[in-house]
Amino acid sequence: MKLVISHPPDTFEAQIVSREKRFIIHARDHDGRTFLAHTNNSGSMVGLVREGRKALFSTSSNPNRKLPCTLEAIRVDDMWVGVNTSTPNRMLAAVMRCPSMREEFGLCGYHTFTPEKRSGASRFDGRLEGYGSPTCWLEAKNVTLVEEEVAYFPDAATERGRKHLLELATLAAAGYRAGIFCLVQRTDGRCFAPADFIDPLFAAALYAGIDAGVEVWPYVAHVDEHGIALGERLPLAPRPCCP
């Protein structure tokens, strides 16, 4: 494990009761009191949100927030699964601050990382710049779905994700660098693939992007009660054969 980022301050453990619509979690604390929490994960979180499961919630100090608590991770058997979709962005920023990790990603020629930068009609999660190196555009994805040891993204159809892939492919074809950092926030995946059985259009866009030069960096995250540690890089699963 190479890098560790902490959970937000005042993270605590409680039990899941249910999910309401997409962004609200009903939970119960150790004293049996129920409360509402926010989840920024708009995916299905299939197989994760179940009544009685342990979960980690962070607490915001912002007095203007309607729901001060945010769902960070869910306990599945003996494994924590990180579901906060801002965590990959935090980890990507930590990677870019670490020279040895930039070297591992093949990004030694870059020195300036700027989050949340716009190119054309899209706002990407990051932009890297360096002397003599083409601008590198980056997206970060949170992966929580694993089936038969394959980590899959997405867990729900994503028009926005497909749009970003197409624009990254266009940038790569124009001579820029473009990459997708996929943080697999669970430890039971052995390789990574797009979930063509959930969103075939996204899968087709990812493969087209790879062919255009978009780089894909899937990494395992080891999640516990204290934080998230960056683990090993996963290989890409073999591309399905065309019929």
PDB file of C-alpha atoms in Angstrom:
ATOM      1  CA  MET A   1       0.000   0.000   0.000  1.00  0.00           C
ATOM      2  CA  LYS A   2       1.398   3.344  -1.084  1.00  0.00           C
ATOM      3  CA  LEU A   3      -0.735   6.296   0.002  1.00  0.00           C
ATOM      4  CA  VAL A   4      -3.219   6.766   2.821  1.00  0.00           C
ATOM      5  CA  ILE A   5      -5.878   9.445   3.127  1.00  0.00           C
ATOM      6  CA  SER A   6      -7.956   9.802   6.273  1.00  0.00           C
ATOM      7  CA  HIS A   7     -11.692   9.835   6.583  1.00  0.00           C
ATOM      8  CA  PRO A   8     -13.104  13.274   7.333  1.00  0.00           C
ATOM      9  CA  PRO A   9     -13.013  14.301  11.018  1.00  0.00           C
ATOM     10  CA  ASP A  10     -15.738  13.013  13.331  1.00  0.00           C
ATOM     11  CA  THR A  11     -16.427   9.909  11.251  1.00  0.00           C
ATOM     12  CA  PHE A  12     -18.514   7.436  13.259  1.00  0.00           C
ATOM     13  CA  GLU A  13     -20.121   4.024  12.871  1.00  0.00           C
ATOM     14  CA  ALA A  14     -23.871   3.393  12.675  1.00  0.00           C
ATOM     15  CA  GLN A  15     -26.306   0.972  11.033  1.00  0.00           C
ATOM     16  CA  ILE A  16     -28.112   1.379   7.745  1.00  0.00           C
ATOM     17  CA  VAL A  17     -31.898   1.278   7.847  1.00  0.00           C
ATOM     18  CA  SER A  18     -32.828   2.097   4.252  1.00  0.00           C
ATOM     19  CA  ARG A  19     -32.157   4.316   1.246  1.00  0.00           C
ATOM     20  CA  GLU A  20     -34.679   6.942   0.163  1.00  0.00           C
ATOM     21  CA  LYS A  21     -34.594   7.839  -3.508  1.00  0.00           C
ATOM     22  CA  ARG A  22     -30.934   8.349  -4.467  1.00  0.00           C
ATOM     23  CA  PHE A  23     -29.355  10.735  -2.015  1.00  0.00           C
ATOM     24  CA  ILE A  24     -30.825  10.047   1.443  1.00  0.00           C
ATOM     25  CA  ILE A  25     -29.843   7.253   3.830  1.00  0.00           C
ATOM     26  CA  HIS A  26     -31.901   6.357   6.903  1.00  0.00           C
ATOM     27  CA  ALA A  27     -29.578   5.137   9.656  1.00  0.00           C
ATOM     28  CA  ARG A  28     -29.562   4.186  13.344  1.00  0.00           C
ATOM     29  CA  ASP A  29     -26.828   5.088  15.834  1.00  0.00           C
ATOM     30  CA  HIS A  30     -25.539   2.978  18.737  1.00  0.00           C
ATOM     31  CA  ASP A  31     -28.210   4.405  21.045  1.00  0.00           C
ATOM     32  CA  GLY A  32     -30.998   3.303  18.732  1.00  0.00           C
ATOM     33  CA  ARG A  33     -31.796   6.798  17.494  1.00  0.00           C
ATOM     34  CA  THR A  34     -32.542   7.165  13.792  1.00  0.00           C
ATOM     35  CA  PHE A  35     -31.132   9.955  11.643  1.00  0.00           C
ATOM     36  CA  LEU A  36     -30.936  10.970   8.003  1.00  0.00           C
ATOM     37  CA  ALA A  37     -27.646  11.180   6.121  1.00  0.00           C
ATOM     38  CA  HIS A  38     -26.624  12.298   2.658  1.00  0.00           C
ATOM     39  CA  THR A  39     -25.012  10.038   0.076  1.00  0.00           C
ATOM     40  CA  ASN A  40     -23.315  11.618  -2.938  1.00  0.00           C
ATOM     41  CA  ASN A  41     -23.302   8.263  -4.735  1.00  0.00           C
ATOM     42  CA  SER A  42     -25.923   8.441  -7.474  1.00  0.00           C
ATOM     43  CA  GLY A  43     -25.262   4.857  -8.602  1.00  0.00           C
ATOM     44  CA  SER A  44     -27.315   1.856  -7.612  1.00  0.00           C
ATOM     45  CA  MET A  45     -24.835   0.649  -4.943  1.00  0.00           C
ATOM     46  CA  VAL A  46     -26.201  -2.760  -5.838  1.00  0.00           C
ATOM     47  CA  GLY A  47     -25.648  -5.372  -3.135  1.00  0.00           C
ATOM     48  CA  LEU A  48     -24.420  -2.803  -0.601  1.00  0.00           C
ATOM     49  CA  VAL A  49     -27.289  -0.875   0.997  1.00  0.00           C
ATOM     50  CA  ARG A  50     -29.046  -3.405   3.216  1.00  0.00           C
ATOM     51  CA  GLU A  51     -30.823  -2.971   6.519  1.00  0.00           C
ATOM     52  CA  GLY A  52     -28.655  -3.687   9.546  1.00  0.00           C
ATOM     53  CA  ARG A  53     -25.310  -3.344   7.843  1.00  0.00           C
ATOM     54  CA  LYS A  54     -22.619  -1.335   9.580  1.00  0.00           C
ATOM     55  CA  ALA A  55     -21.654   1.902   7.879  1.00  0.00           C
ATOM     56  CA  LEU A  56     -19.300   4.829   8.396  1.00  0.00           C
ATOM     57  CA  PHE A  57     -20.672   8.363   8.378  1.00  0.00           C
ATOM     58  CA  SER A  58     -18.728  11.607   8.423  1.00  0.00           C
ATOM     59  CA  THR A  59     -20.045  14.795  10.029  1.00  0.00           C
ATOM     60  CA  SER A  60     -19.786  18.184   8.367  1.00  0.00           C
ATOM     61  CA  SER A  61     -19.030  21.302  10.411  1.00  0.00           C
ATOM     62  CA  ASN A  62     -20.996  23.426   7.937  1.00  0.00           C
ATOM     63  CA  PRO A  63     -24.019  24.737   9.906  1.00  0.00           C
ATOM     64  CA  ASN A  64     -25.915  25.418   6.681  1.00  0.00           C
ATOM     65  CA  ARG A  65     -26.053  21.803   5.571  1.00  0.00           C
ATOM     66  CA  LYS A  66     -29.519  20.310   5.757  1.00  0.00           C
ATOM     67  CA  LEU A  67     -28.062  16.835   6.433  1.00  0.00           C
ATOM     68  CA  PRO A  68     -24.745  17.125   8.285  1.00  0.00           C
ATOM     69  CA  CYS A  69     -23.815  13.436   7.931  1.00  0.00           C
ATOM     70  CA  THR A  70     -22.441  11.798   4.766  1.00  0.00           C
ATOM     71  CA  LEU A  71     -22.216   8.075   4.033  1.00  0.00           C
ATOM     72  CA  GLU A  72     -18.553   7.082   3.612  1.00  0.00           C
ATOM     73  CA  ALA A  73     -18.391   3.272   3.601  1.00  0.00           C
ATOM     74  CA  ILE A  74     -20.491   0.138   4.127  1.00  0.00           C
ATOM     75  CA  ARG A  75     -19.395  -3.078   5.820  1.00  0.00           C
ATOM     76  CA  VAL A  76     -19.915  -6.188   3.673  1.00  0.00           C
ATOM     77  CA  ASP A  77     -18.905  -9.351   5.553  1.00  0.00           C
ATOM     78  CA  ASP A  78     -15.281  -8.710   6.615  1.00  0.00           C
ATOM     79  CA  MET A  79     -14.665  -5.872   4.130  1.00  0.00           C
ATOM     80  CA  TRP A  80     -15.375  -2.150   4.103  1.00  0.00           C
ATOM     81  CA  VAL A  81     -16.583  -0.785   0.755  1.00  0.00           C
ATOM     82  CA  GLY A  82     -16.052   2.931   0.203  1.00  0.00           C
ATOM     83  CA  VAL A  83     -19.023   4.639  -1.448  1.00  0.00           C
ATOM     84  CA  ASN A  84     -18.184   8.348  -1.177  1.00  0.00           C
ATOM     85  CA  THR A  85     -17.671   9.457  -4.783  1.00  0.00           C
ATOM     86  CA  SER A  86     -15.417  12.357  -3.760  1.00  0.00           C
ATOM     87  CA  THR A  87     -12.794   9.936  -2.366  1.00  0.00           C
ATOM     88  CA  PRO A  88     -11.242   9.112  -5.784  1.00  0.00           C
ATOM     89  CA  ASN A  89     -10.713  12.828  -6.380  1.00  0.00           C
ATOM     90  CA  ARG A  90      -8.995  13.187  -3.012  1.00  0.00           C
ATOM     91  CA  MET A  91      -6.821  10.157  -3.728  1.00  0.00           C
ATOM     92  CA  LEU A  92      -5.984  11.408  -7.230  1.00  0.00           C
ATOM     93  CA  ALA A  93      -4.801  14.718  -5.764  1.00  0.00           C
ATOM     94  CA  ALA A  94      -2.638  12.787  -3.258  1.00  0.00           C
ATOM     95  CA  VAL A  95      -1.163  10.709  -6.091  1.00  0.00           C
ATOM     96  CA  MET A  96      -0.267  13.830  -8.037  1.00  0.00           C
ATOM     97  CA  ARG A  97       1.514  15.287  -4.989  1.00  0.00           C
ATOM     98  CA  CYS A  98       3.710  12.177  -4.713  1.00  0.00           C
ATOM     99  CA  PRO A  99       6.665  12.020  -7.144  1.00  0.00           C
ATOM    100  CA  SER A 100       7.014   8.237  -6.934  1.00  0.00           C
ATOM    101  CA  MET A 101       3.333   7.768  -7.750  1.00  0.00           C
ATOM    102  CA  ARG A 102       3.502  10.201 -10.662  1.00  0.00           C
ATOM    103  CA  GLU A 103       6.385   8.088 -11.927  1.00  0.00           C
ATOM    104  CA  GLU A 104       4.320   4.905 -11.560  1.00  0.00           C
ATOM    105  CA  PHE A 105       1.542   6.528 -13.589  1.00  0.00           C
ATOM    106  CA  GLY A 106       4.038   7.616 -16.255  1.00  0.00           C
ATOM    107  CA  LEU A 107       3.520  11.288 -15.403  1.00  0.00           C
ATOM    108  CA  CYS A 108       7.036  12.352 -14.408  1.00  0.00           C
ATOM    109  CA  GLY A 109       7.044  15.290 -16.807  1.00  0.00           C
ATOM    110  CA  TYR A 110       4.206  17.043 -15.000  1.00  0.00           C
ATOM    111  CA  HIS A 111       4.470  19.436 -12.072  1.00  0.00           C
ATOM    112  CA  THR A 112       1.146  21.289 -11.800  1.00  0.00           C
ATOM    113  CA  PHE A 113      -2.138  19.565 -10.935  1.00  0.00           C
ATOM    114  CA  THR A 114      -5.309  21.644 -10.983  1.00  0.00           C
ATOM    115  CA  PRO A 115      -8.626  20.061  -9.959  1.00  0.00           C
ATOM    116  CA  GLU A 116     -11.975  20.763 -11.606  1.00  0.00           C
ATOM    117  CA  LYS A 117     -10.921  22.244 -14.938  1.00  0.00           C
ATOM    118  CA  ARG A 118     -13.098  22.728 -17.977  1.00  0.00           C
ATOM    119  CA  SER A 119     -12.322  21.712 -21.532  1.00  0.00           C
ATOM    120  CA  GLY A 120     -15.004  22.419 -24.080  1.00  0.00           C
ATOM    121  CA  ALA A 121     -18.403  21.440 -22.741  1.00  0.00           C
ATOM    122  CA  SER A 122     -17.052  19.223 -19.936  1.00  0.00           C
ATOM    123  CA  ARG A 123     -15.582  19.853 -16.516  1.00  0.00           C
ATOM    124  CA  PHE A 124     -12.941  17.226 -15.805  1.00  0.00           C
ATOM    125  CA  ASP A 125     -11.704  16.166 -12.380  1.00  0.00           C
ATOM    126  CA  GLY A 126      -8.165  17.375 -13.007  1.00  0.00           C
ATOM    127  CA  ARG A 127      -5.623  18.832 -15.395  1.00  0.00           C
ATOM    128  CA  LEU A 128      -1.877  18.231 -15.369  1.00  0.00           C
ATOM    129  CA  GLU A 129       0.666  20.525 -16.945  1.00  0.00           C
ATOM    130  CA  GLY A 130       4.432  20.364 -17.331  1.00  0.00           C
ATOM    131  CA  TYR A 131       7.205  21.884 -19.390  1.00  0.00           C
ATOM    132  CA  GLY A 132       7.534  20.088 -22.698  1.00  0.00           C
ATOM    133  CA  SER A 133       4.645  17.730 -21.944  1.00  0.00           C
ATOM    134  CA  PRO A 134       1.192  17.841 -23.515  1.00  0.00           C
ATOM    135  CA  THR A 135      -1.618  18.865 -21.179  1.00  0.00           C
ATOM    136  CA  CYS A 136      -3.113  15.810 -19.488  1.00  0.00           C
ATOM    137  CA  TRP A 137      -6.843  15.677 -18.707  1.00  0.00           C
ATOM    138  CA  LEU A 138      -8.026  13.368 -15.940  1.00  0.00           C
ATOM    139  CA  GLU A 139     -11.240  11.832 -14.677  1.00  0.00           C
ATOM    140  CA  ALA A 140     -11.668   9.929 -11.388  1.00  0.00           C
ATOM    141  CA  LYS A 141     -14.267   7.187 -10.919  1.00  0.00           C
ATOM    142  CA  ASN A 142     -15.441   5.353  -7.815  1.00  0.00           C
ATOM    143  CA  VAL A 143     -15.880   1.590  -8.286  1.00  0.00           C
ATOM    144  CA  THR A 144     -17.999  -0.411  -5.828  1.00  0.00           C
ATOM    145  CA  LEU A 145     -19.328  -3.293  -7.933  1.00  0.00           C
ATOM    146  CA  VAL A 146     -17.444  -6.603  -8.023  1.00  0.00           C
ATOM    147  CA  GLU A 147     -18.782  -9.824  -9.524  1.00  0.00           C
ATOM    148  CA  GLU A 148     -16.748 -13.030  -9.811  1.00  0.00           C
ATOM    149  CA  GLU A 149     -13.588 -11.083  -8.889  1.00  0.00           C
ATOM    150  CA  VAL A 150     -14.066  -8.534 -11.680  1.00  0.00           C
ATOM    151  CA  ALA A 151     -14.404  -4.889 -10.610  1.00  0.00           C
ATOM    152  CA  TYR A 152     -16.975  -3.177 -12.813  1.00  0.00           C
ATOM    153  CA  PHE A 153     -17.913   0.427 -13.552  1.00  0.00           C
ATOM    154  CA  PRO A 154     -20.560   1.794 -13.706  1.00  0.00           C
ATOM    155  CA  ASP A 155     -23.195   0.190 -11.479  1.00  0.00           C
ATOM    156  CA  ALA A 156     -25.936   2.240 -13.198  1.00  0.00           C
ATOM    157  CA  ALA A 157     -26.216   3.750 -16.665  1.00  0.00           C
ATOM    158  CA  THR A 158     -24.310   7.036 -16.874  1.00  0.00           C
ATOM    159  CA  GLU A 159     -24.845   9.417 -19.762  1.00  0.00           C
ATOM    160  CA  ARG A 160     -22.488  11.937 -18.140  1.00  0.00           C
ATOM    161  CA  GLY A 161     -19.740   9.330 -17.805  1.00  0.00           C
ATOM    162  CA  ARG A 162     -20.068   8.345 -21.450  1.00  0.00           C
ATOM    163  CA  LYS A 163     -19.945  11.987 -22.528  1.00  0.00           C
ATOM    164  CA  HIS A 164     -16.721  12.519 -20.593  1.00  0.00           C
ATOM    165  CA  LEU A 165     -15.182   9.417 -22.166  1.00  0.00           C
ATOM    166  CA  LEU A 166     -16.009  10.594 -25.659  1.00  0.00           C
ATOM    167  CA  GLU A 167     -14.466  13.988 -24.957  1.00  0.00           C
ATOM    168  CA  LEU A 168     -11.360  12.405 -23.427  1.00  0.00           C
ATOM    169  CA  ALA A 169     -11.015  10.289 -26.585  1.00  0.00           C
ATOM    170  CA  THR A 170     -11.280  13.430 -28.710  1.00  0.00           C
ATOM    171  CA  LEU A 171      -8.582  15.126 -26.623  1.00  0.00           C
ATOM    172  CA  ALA A 172      -6.295  12.079 -26.864  1.00  0.00           C
ATOM    173  CA  ALA A 173      -6.752  11.916 -30.621  1.00  0.00           C
ATOM    174  CA  ALA A 174      -5.821  15.621 -30.814  1.00  0.00           C
ATOM    175  CA  GLY A 175      -2.455  14.982 -29.135  1.00  0.00           C
ATOM    176  CA  TYR A 176      -3.264  15.630 -25.492  1.00  0.00           C
ATOM    177  CA  ARG A 177      -2.896  13.022 -22.782  1.00  0.00           C
ATOM    178  CA  ALA A 178      -6.053  11.737 -21.148  1.00  0.00           C
ATOM    179  CA  GLY A 179      -6.557   9.295 -18.319  1.00  0.00           C
ATOM    180  CA  ILE A 180      -9.185   7.721 -16.081  1.00  0.00           C
ATOM    181  CA  PHE A 181      -8.298   6.881 -12.485  1.00  0.00           C
ATOM    182  CA  CYS A 182     -10.645   4.136 -11.256  1.00  0.00           C
ATOM    183  CA  LEU A 183     -10.507   3.689  -7.484  1.00  0.00           C
ATOM    184  CA  VAL A 184     -11.904   0.268  -6.594  1.00  0.00           C
ATOM    185  CA  GLN A 185     -12.925   0.842  -2.976  1.00  0.00           C
ATOM    186  CA  ARG A 186     -13.071  -2.836  -2.038  1.00  0.00           C
ATOM    187  CA  THR A 187     -10.494  -5.608  -2.005  1.00  0.00           C
ATOM    188  CA  ASP A 188     -12.147  -8.559  -3.749  1.00  0.00           C
ATOM    189  CA  GLY A 189     -11.541  -7.494  -7.357  1.00  0.00           C
ATOM    190  CA  ARG A 190      -8.720  -9.065  -9.362  1.00  0.00           C
ATOM    191  CA  CYS A 191      -9.172  -7.149 -12.633  1.00  0.00           C
ATOM    192  CA  PHE A 192     -11.214  -4.242 -14.016  1.00  0.00           C
ATOM    193  CA  ALA A 193     -13.731  -3.976 -16.846  1.00  0.00           C
ATOM    194  CA  PRO A 194     -16.516  -1.667 -17.984  1.00  0.00           C
ATOM    195  CA  ALA A 195     -19.931  -3.018 -17.007  1.00  0.00           C
ATOM    196  CA  ASP A 196     -21.250  -3.721 -20.499  1.00  0.00           C
ATOM    197  CA  PHE A 197     -24.152  -5.678 -18.992  1.00  0.00           C
ATOM    198  CA  ILE A 198     -25.300  -2.492 -17.235  1.00  0.00           C
ATOM    199  CA  ASP A 199     -24.309   0.269 -19.656  1.00  0.00           C
ATOM    200  CA  PRO A 200     -23.152  -1.055 -23.049  1.00  0.00           C
ATOM    201  CA  LEU A 201     -22.812   2.474 -24.429  1.00  0.00           C
ATOM    202  CA  PHE A 202     -20.356   3.394 -21.673  1.00  0.00           C
ATOM    203  CA  ALA A 203     -18.405   0.185 -22.287  1.00  0.00           C
ATOM    204  CA  ALA A 204     -18.202   0.897 -26.017  1.00  0.00           C
ATOM    205  CA  ALA A 205     -17.046   4.442 -25.282  1.00  0.00           C
ATOM    206  CA  LEU A 206     -14.343   3.188 -22.911  1.00  0.00           C
ATOM    207  CA  TYR A 207     -12.959   0.743 -25.464  1.00  0.00           C
ATOM    208  CA  ALA A 208     -13.076   3.435 -28.163  1.00  0.00           C
ATOM    209  CA  GLY A 209     -11.267   5.769 -25.782  1.00  0.00           C
ATOM    210  CA  ILE A 210      -8.543   3.209 -25.107  1.00  0.00           C
ATOM    211  CA  ASP A 211      -8.095   2.771 -28.857  1.00  0.00           C
ATOM    212  CA  ALA A 212      -7.766   6.564 -29.179  1.00  0.00           C
ATOM    213  CA  GLY A 213      -5.082   6.692 -26.479  1.00  0.00           C
ATOM    214  CA  VAL A 214      -7.023   7.249 -23.254  1.00  0.00           C
ATOM    215  CA  GLU A 215      -5.138   5.641 -20.365  1.00  0.00           C
ATOM    216  CA  VAL A 216      -6.980   3.649 -17.685  1.00  0.00           C
ATOM    217  CA  TRP A 217      -5.534   3.290 -14.173  1.00  0.00           C
ATOM    218  CA  PRO A 218      -7.596   0.940 -11.952  1.00  0.00           C
ATOM    219  CA  TYR A 219      -6.307   0.737  -8.375  1.00  0.00           C
ATOM    220  CA  VAL A 220      -7.547  -1.131  -5.323  1.00  0.00           C
ATOM    221  CA  ALA A 221      -8.328   0.871  -2.185  1.00  0.00           C
ATOM    222  CA  HIS A 222      -8.055  -0.723   1.259  1.00  0.00           C
ATOM    223  CA  VAL A 223     -10.768   0.902   3.380  1.00  0.00           C
ATOM    224  CA  ASP A 224     -11.005   0.668   7.166  1.00  0.00           C
ATOM    225  CA  GLU A 225     -12.383   2.699  10.060  1.00  0.00           C
ATOM    226  CA  HIS A 226      -9.502   5.175   9.870  1.00  0.00           C
ATOM    227  CA  GLY A 227      -9.075   5.897   6.176  1.00  0.00           C
ATOM    228  CA  ILE A 228      -8.347   4.684   2.657  1.00  0.00           C
ATOM    229  CA  ALA A 229      -5.012   3.231   1.549  1.00  0.00           C
ATOM    230  CA  LEU A 230      -4.037   2.979  -2.097  1.00  0.00           C
ATOM    231  CA  GLY A 231      -3.138  -0.590  -2.977  1.00  0.00           C
ATOM    232  CA  GLU A 232      -2.193  -2.494  -6.081  1.00  0.00           C
ATOM    233  CA  ARG A 233      -2.981  -1.670  -9.679  1.00  0.00           C
ATOM    234  CA  LEU A 234      -5.466  -4.033 -11.319  1.00  0.00           C
ATOM    235  CA  PRO A 235      -5.080  -5.345 -14.858  1.00  0.00           C
ATOM    236  CA  LEU A 236      -7.801  -4.751 -17.416  1.00  0.00           C
ATOM    237  CA  ALA A 237      -9.984  -7.761 -18.088  1.00  0.00           C
ATOM    238  CA  PRO A 238      -9.757  -9.171 -21.617  1.00  0.00           C
ATOM    239  CA  ARG A 239     -11.929  -7.261 -24.039  1.00  0.00           C
ATOM    240  CA  PRO A 240     -15.012  -9.220 -25.121  1.00  0.00           C
ATOM    241  CA  CYS A 241     -14.825 -10.655 -28.614  1.00  0.00           C
ATOM    242  CA  CYS A 242     -17.089  -9.044 -31.169  1.00  0.00           C
ATOM    243  CA  PRO A 243     -19.866 -11.319 -32.460  1.00  0.00           C
TER     244      PRO A 243
END
